[in-house]
mmCIF file of C-alpha atoms in Angstrom:
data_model
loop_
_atom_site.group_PDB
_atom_site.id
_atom_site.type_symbol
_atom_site.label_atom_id
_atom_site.label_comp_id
_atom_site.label_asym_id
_atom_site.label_seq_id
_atom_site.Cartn_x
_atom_site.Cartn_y
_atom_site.Cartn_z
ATOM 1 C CA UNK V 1181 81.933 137.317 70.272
ATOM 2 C CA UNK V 1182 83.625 139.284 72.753
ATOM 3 C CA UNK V 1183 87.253 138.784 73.589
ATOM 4 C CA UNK V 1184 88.354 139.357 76.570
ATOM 5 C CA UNK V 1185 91.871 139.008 78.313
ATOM 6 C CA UNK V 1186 92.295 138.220 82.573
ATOM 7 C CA UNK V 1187 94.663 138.750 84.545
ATOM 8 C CA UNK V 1188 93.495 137.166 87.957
ATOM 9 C CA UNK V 1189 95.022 136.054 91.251
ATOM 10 C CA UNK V 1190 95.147 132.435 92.116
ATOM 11 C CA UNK V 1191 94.613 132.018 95.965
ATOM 12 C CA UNK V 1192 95.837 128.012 94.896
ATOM 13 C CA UNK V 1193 99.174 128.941 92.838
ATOM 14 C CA UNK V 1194 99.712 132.333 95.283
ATOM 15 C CA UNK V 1195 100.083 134.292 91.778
ATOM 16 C CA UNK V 1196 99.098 135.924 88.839
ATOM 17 C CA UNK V 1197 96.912 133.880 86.399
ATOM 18 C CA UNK V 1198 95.568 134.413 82.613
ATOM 19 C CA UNK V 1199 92.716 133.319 81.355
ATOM 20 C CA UNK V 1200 90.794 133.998 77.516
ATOM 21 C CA UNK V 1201 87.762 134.280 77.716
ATOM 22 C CA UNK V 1202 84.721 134.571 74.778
ATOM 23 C CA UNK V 1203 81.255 136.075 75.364
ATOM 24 C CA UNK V 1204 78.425 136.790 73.208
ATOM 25 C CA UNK V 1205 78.229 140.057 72.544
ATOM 26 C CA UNK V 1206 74.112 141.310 71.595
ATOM 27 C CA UNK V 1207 74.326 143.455 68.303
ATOM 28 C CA UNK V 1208 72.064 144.756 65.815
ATOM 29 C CA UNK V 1209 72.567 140.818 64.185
ATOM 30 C CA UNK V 1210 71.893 139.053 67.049
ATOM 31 C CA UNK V 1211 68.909 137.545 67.982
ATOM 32 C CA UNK V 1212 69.031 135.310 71.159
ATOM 33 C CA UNK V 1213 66.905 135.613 73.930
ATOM 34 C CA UNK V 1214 67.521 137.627 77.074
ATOM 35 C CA UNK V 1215 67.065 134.567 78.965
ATOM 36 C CA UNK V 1216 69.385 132.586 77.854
ATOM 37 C CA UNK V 1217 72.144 135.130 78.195
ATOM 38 C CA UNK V 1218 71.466 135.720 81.624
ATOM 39 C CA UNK V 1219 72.334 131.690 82.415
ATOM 40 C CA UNK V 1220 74.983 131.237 79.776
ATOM 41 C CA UNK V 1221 76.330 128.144 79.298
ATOM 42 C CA UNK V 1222 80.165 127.605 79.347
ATOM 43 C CA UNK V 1223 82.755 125.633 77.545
ATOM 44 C CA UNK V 1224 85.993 125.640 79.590
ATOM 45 C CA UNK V 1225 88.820 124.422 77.166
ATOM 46 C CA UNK V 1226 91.864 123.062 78.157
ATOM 47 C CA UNK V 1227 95.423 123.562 76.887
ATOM 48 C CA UNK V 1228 98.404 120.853 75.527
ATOM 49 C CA UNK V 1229 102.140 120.033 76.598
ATOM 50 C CA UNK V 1230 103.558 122.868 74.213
ATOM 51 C CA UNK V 1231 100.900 125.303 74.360
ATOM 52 C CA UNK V 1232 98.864 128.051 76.526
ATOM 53 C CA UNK V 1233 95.599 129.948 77.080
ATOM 54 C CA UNK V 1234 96.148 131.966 73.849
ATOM 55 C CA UNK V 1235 96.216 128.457 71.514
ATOM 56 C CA UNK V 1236 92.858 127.908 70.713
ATOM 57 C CA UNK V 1237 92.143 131.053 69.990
ATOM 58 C CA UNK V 1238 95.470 131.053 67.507
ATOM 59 C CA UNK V 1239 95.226 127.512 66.099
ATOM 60 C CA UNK V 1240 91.900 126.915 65.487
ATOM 61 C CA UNK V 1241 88.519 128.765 64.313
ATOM 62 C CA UNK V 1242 86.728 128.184 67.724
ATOM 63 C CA UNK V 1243 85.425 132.352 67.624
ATOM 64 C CA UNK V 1244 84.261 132.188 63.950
ATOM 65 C CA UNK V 1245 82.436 129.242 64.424
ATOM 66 C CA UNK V 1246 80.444 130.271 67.685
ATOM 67 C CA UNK V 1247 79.734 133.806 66.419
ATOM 68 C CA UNK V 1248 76.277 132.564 66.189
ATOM 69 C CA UNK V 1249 76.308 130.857 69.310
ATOM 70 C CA UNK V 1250 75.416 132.131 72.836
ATOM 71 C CA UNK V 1251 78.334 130.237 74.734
ATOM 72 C CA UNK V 1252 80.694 131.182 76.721
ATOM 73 C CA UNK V 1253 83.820 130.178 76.610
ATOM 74 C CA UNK V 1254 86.898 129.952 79.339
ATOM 75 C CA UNK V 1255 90.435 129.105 78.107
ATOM 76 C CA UNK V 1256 93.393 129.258 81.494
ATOM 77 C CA UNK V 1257 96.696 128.691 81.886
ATOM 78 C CA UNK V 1258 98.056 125.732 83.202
ATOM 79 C CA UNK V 1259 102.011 125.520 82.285
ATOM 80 C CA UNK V 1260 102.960 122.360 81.935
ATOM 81 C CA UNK V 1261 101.194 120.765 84.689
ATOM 82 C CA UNK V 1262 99.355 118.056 83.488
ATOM 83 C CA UNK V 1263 96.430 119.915 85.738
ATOM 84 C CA UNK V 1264 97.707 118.408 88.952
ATOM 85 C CA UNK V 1265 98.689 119.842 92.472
ATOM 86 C CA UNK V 1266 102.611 118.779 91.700
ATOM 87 C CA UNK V 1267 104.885 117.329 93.722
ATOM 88 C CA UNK V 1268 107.084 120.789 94.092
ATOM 89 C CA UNK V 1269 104.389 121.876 95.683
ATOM 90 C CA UNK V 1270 102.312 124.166 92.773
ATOM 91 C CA UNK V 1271 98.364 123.356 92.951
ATOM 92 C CA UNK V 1272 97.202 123.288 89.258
ATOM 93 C CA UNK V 1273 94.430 120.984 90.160
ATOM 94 C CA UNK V 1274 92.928 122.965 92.223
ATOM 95 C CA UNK V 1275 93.609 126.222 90.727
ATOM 96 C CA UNK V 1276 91.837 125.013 87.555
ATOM 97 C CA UNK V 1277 88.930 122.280 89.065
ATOM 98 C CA UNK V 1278 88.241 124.279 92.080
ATOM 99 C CA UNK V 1279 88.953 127.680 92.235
ATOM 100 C CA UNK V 1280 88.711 129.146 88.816
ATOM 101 C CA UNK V 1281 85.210 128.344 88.410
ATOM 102 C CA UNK V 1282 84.280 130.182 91.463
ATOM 103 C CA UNK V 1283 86.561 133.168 90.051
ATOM 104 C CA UNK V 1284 84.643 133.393 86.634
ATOM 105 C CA UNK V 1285 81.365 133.214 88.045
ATOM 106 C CA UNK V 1286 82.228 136.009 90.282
ATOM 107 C CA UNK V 1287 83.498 137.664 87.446
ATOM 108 C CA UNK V 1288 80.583 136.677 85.146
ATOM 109 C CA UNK V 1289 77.450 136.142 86.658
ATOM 110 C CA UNK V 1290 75.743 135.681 83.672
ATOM 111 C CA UNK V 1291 77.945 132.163 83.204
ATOM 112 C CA UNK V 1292 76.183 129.422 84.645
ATOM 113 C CA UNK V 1293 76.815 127.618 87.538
ATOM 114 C CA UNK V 1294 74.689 124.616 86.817
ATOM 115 C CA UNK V 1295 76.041 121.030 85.752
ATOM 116 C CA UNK V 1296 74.443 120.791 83.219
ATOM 117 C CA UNK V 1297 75.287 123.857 81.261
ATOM 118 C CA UNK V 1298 78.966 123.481 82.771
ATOM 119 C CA UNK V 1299 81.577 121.358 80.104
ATOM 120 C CA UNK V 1300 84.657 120.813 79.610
ATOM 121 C CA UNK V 1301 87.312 120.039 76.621
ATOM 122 C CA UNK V 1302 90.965 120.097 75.847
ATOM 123 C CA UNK V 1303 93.603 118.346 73.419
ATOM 124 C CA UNK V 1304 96.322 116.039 74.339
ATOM 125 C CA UNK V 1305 97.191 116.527 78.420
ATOM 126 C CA UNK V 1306 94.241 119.443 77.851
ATOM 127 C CA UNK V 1307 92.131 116.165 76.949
ATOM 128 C CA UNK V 1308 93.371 114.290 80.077
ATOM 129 C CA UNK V 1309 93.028 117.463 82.467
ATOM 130 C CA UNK V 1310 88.979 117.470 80.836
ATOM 131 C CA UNK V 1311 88.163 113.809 81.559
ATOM 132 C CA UNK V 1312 90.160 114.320 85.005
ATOM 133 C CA UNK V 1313 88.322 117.261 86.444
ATOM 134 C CA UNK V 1314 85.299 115.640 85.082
ATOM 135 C CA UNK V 1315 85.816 112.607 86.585
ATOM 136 C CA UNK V 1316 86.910 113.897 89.930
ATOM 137 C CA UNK V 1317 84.387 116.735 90.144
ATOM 138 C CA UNK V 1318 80.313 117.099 89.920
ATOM 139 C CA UNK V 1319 80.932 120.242 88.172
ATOM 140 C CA UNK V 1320 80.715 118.881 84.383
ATOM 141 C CA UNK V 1321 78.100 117.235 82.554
ATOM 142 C CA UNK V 1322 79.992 116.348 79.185
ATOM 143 C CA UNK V 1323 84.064 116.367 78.776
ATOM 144 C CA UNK V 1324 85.652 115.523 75.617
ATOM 145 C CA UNK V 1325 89.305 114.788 74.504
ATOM 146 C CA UNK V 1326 91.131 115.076 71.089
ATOM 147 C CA UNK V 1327 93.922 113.007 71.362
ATOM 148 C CA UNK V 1328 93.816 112.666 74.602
ATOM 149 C CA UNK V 1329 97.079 111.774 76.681
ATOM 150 C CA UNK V 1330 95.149 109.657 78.775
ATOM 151 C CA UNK V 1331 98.478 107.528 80.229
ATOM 152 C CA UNK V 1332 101.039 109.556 81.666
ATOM 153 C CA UNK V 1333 102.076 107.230 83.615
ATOM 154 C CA UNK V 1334 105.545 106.671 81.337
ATOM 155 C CA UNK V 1335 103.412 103.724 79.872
ATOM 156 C CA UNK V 1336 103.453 106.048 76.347
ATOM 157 C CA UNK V 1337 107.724 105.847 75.703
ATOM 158 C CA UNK V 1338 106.888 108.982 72.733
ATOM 159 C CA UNK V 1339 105.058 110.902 75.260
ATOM 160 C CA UNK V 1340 107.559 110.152 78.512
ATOM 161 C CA UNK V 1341 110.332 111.283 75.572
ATOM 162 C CA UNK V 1342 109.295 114.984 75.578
ATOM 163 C CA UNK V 1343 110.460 115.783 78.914
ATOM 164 C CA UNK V 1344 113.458 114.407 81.102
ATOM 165 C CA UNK V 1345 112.475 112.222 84.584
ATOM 166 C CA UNK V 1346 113.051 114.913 87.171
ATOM 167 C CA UNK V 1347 110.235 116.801 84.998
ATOM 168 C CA UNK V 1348 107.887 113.379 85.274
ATOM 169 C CA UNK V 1349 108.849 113.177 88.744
ATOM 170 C CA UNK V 1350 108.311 116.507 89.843
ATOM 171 C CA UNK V 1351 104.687 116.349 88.315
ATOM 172 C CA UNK V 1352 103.486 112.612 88.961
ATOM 173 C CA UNK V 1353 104.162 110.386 91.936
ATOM 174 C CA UNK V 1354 104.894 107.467 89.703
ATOM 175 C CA UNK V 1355 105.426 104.976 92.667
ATOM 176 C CA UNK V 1356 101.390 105.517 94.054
ATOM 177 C CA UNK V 1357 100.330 106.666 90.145
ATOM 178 C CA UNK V 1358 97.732 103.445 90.248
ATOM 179 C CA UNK V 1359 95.839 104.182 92.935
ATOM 180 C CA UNK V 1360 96.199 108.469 92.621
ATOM 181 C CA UNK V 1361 93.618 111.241 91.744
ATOM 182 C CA UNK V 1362 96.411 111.097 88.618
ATOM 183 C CA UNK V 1363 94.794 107.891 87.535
ATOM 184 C CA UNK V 1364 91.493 108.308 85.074
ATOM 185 C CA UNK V 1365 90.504 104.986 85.735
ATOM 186 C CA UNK V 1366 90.865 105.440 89.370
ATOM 187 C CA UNK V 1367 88.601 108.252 89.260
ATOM 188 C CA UNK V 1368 86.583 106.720 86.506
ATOM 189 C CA UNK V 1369 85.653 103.838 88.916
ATOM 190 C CA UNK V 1370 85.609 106.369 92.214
ATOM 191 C CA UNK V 1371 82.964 108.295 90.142
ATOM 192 C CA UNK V 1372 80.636 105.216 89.420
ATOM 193 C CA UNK V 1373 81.027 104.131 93.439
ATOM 194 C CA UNK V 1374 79.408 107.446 94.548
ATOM 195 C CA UNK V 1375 76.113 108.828 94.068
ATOM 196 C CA UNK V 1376 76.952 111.413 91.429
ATOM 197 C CA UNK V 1377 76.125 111.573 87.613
ATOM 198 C CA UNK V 1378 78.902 110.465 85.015
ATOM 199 C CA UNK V 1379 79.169 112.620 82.779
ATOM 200 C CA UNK V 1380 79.128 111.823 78.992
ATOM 201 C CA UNK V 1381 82.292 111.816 77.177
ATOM 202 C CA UNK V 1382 83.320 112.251 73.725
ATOM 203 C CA UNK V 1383 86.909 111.367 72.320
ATOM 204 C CA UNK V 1384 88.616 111.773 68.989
ATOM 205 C CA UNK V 1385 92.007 110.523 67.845
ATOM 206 C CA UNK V 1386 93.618 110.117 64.690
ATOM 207 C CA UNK V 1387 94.765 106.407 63.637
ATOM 208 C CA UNK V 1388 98.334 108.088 62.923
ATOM 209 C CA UNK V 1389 98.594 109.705 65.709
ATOM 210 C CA UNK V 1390 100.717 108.392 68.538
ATOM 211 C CA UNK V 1391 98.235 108.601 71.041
ATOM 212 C CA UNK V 1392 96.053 106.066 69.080
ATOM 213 C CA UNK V 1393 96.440 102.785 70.706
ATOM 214 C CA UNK V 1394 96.340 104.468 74.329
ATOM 215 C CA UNK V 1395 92.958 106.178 73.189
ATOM 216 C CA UNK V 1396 91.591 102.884 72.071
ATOM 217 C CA UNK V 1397 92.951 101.021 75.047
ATOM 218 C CA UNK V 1398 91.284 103.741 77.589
ATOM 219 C CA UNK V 1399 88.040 103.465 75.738
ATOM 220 C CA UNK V 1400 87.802 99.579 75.853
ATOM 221 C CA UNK V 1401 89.002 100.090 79.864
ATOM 222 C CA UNK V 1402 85.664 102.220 80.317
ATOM 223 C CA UNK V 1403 83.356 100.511 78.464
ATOM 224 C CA UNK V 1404 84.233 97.058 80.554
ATOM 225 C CA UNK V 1405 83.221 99.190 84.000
ATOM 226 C CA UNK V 1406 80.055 100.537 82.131
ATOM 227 C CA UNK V 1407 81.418 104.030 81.474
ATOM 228 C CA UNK V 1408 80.156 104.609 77.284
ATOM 229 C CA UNK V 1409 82.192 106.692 75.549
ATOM 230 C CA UNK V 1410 81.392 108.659 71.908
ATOM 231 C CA UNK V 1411 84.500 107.780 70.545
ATOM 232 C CA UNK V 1412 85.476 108.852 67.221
ATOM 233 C CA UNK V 1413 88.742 107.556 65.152
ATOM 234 C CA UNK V 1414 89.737 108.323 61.629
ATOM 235 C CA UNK V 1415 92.826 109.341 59.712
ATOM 236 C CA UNK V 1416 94.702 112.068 61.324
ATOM 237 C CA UNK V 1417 97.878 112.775 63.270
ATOM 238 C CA UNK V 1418 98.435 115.119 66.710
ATOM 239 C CA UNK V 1419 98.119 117.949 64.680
ATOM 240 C CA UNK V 1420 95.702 121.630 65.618
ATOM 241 C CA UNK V 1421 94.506 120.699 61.671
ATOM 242 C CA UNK V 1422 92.426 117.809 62.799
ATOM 243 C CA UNK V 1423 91.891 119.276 66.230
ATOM 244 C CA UNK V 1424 90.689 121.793 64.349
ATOM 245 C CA UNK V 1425 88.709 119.732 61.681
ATOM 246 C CA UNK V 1426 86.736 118.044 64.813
ATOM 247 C CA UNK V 1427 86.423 120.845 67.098
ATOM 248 C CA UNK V 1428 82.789 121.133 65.095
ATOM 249 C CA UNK V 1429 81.901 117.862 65.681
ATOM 250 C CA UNK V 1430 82.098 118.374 69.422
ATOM 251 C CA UNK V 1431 80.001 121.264 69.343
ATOM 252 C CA UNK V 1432 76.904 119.825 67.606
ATOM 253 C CA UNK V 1433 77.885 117.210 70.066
ATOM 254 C CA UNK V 1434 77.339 119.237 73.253
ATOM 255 C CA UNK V 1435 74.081 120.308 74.503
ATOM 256 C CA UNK V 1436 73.836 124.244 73.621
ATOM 257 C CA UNK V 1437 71.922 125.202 70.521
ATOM 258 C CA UNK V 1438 75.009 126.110 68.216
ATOM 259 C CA UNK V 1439 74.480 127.238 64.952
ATOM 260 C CA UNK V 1440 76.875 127.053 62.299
ATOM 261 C CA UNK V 1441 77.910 129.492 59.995
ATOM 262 C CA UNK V 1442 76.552 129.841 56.704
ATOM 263 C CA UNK V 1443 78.449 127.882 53.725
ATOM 264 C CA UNK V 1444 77.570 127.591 50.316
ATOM 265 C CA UNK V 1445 79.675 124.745 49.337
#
């Protein structure tokens, strides 16, 4: 894989962005067809609370295990923005959902623009901004969460404690939350109203972790409107070692033709 490093400006955020980005790179070992790398598709993975567009690539083995992959992948920068157009006036939402898909296609034509090579992933809020622009665009096919923060609402009193109220405030209006483009369900049930494809969703979370009961309780919430999830819960915590561990399973999950790498035991 190639690694590659962007600076870009966001016409949304009126500044200087960063993105990762991973490409397969043809070599003497390679072997996929022409084709396919000219219509590439593209995993764009999404960010936590505590963490950037440098994390996944740090914390987890996401470019050993696609080596053998043709997939690209697109990691941005979102702060700590819960990938929403705040209330002091900073447009995450549609810096990430809108306009940085039109900047890496520019960028890379070989990415493709089609739904359904187009998904979507992130842990914790990167798990909520996933099923969020998913659910509010027609730009994914599949989104999937690990441990995703699905409630920030200030329903979650663990999650609400990692940041004071003016930060809460200054990212959510809490007052209109219900009825927001802040809301999954809201968009969740907007999405089955209109004409467009859901797209399929996958979610992990550990039964330690303190996300659990909100995963399970957003998962029952989507399956009574008709919305099937591929929900996954075992042991774990909200730890990168499990969002690690099941960053695999998401990939044999998704529909590209990834190939693990060899293991003898």
């Amino acid at each position: 894989m190639a690694h590659l490093k962007i600076n870009y400006f966001s016409n949304a955020l009126l500044k200087d962005c960063q993105m990762d980005v991973l490409l397969p790179q043809t070599t003497n070992d390679t072997t996929w067809d022409k084709n396919l790398l000219n219509d590439l598709p593209v995993i764009y993975l999404l960010h936590g609370m505590s963490d950037d567009n440098t994390s996944w690539l740090r914390k987890t083995r996401l470019e050993r295990l696609l080596k053998n992959t043709a997939v690209a992948v697109v990691m941005p920068n979102a702060d700590l923005s819960w990938y929403a157009n705040t209330n002091y006036g900073l447009d995450y939402y549609t810096d990430i959902a809108e306009e940085l898909p039109k900047v890496v296609h520019e960028f890379f034509p070989q990415i493709s623009s089609k739904r359904e090579k187009n998904f979507i992933m992130g842990a914790s809020m990167g798990g909520y901004g996933a099923y969020k622009i998913a659910l509010s665009t027609n730009q994914f096919s599949h989104a999937a969460a690990l441990s995703g923060a699905f409630y920030p609402d200030g329903q979650n009193k663990i999650l609400e404690s990692f940041r004071p109220k003016e930060y809460w405030n200054g990212i959510f209006e809490r007052k209109n939350f219900d009825n927001s483009q802040n809301n999954l369900m809201h968009l969740a049930k907007q999405k089955l109203a209109c004409t467009e494809d859901v797209p399929k969703l996958y979610d992990w979370c550990g039964k330690q972790d303190f996300l659990y009961q909100d995963n399970q309780k957003f998962i029952s919430e989507l399956s009574q409107i008709g919305i099937q999830v591929n929900a996954n819960f075992t042991n774990g915590k909200h730890d990168w070692y499990y969002w690690d561990k099941f960053l695999e399973d998401i990939l044999n999950w998704l529909p590209i033709d990834y190939l693990p790498e060899e293991r003898l035991c």
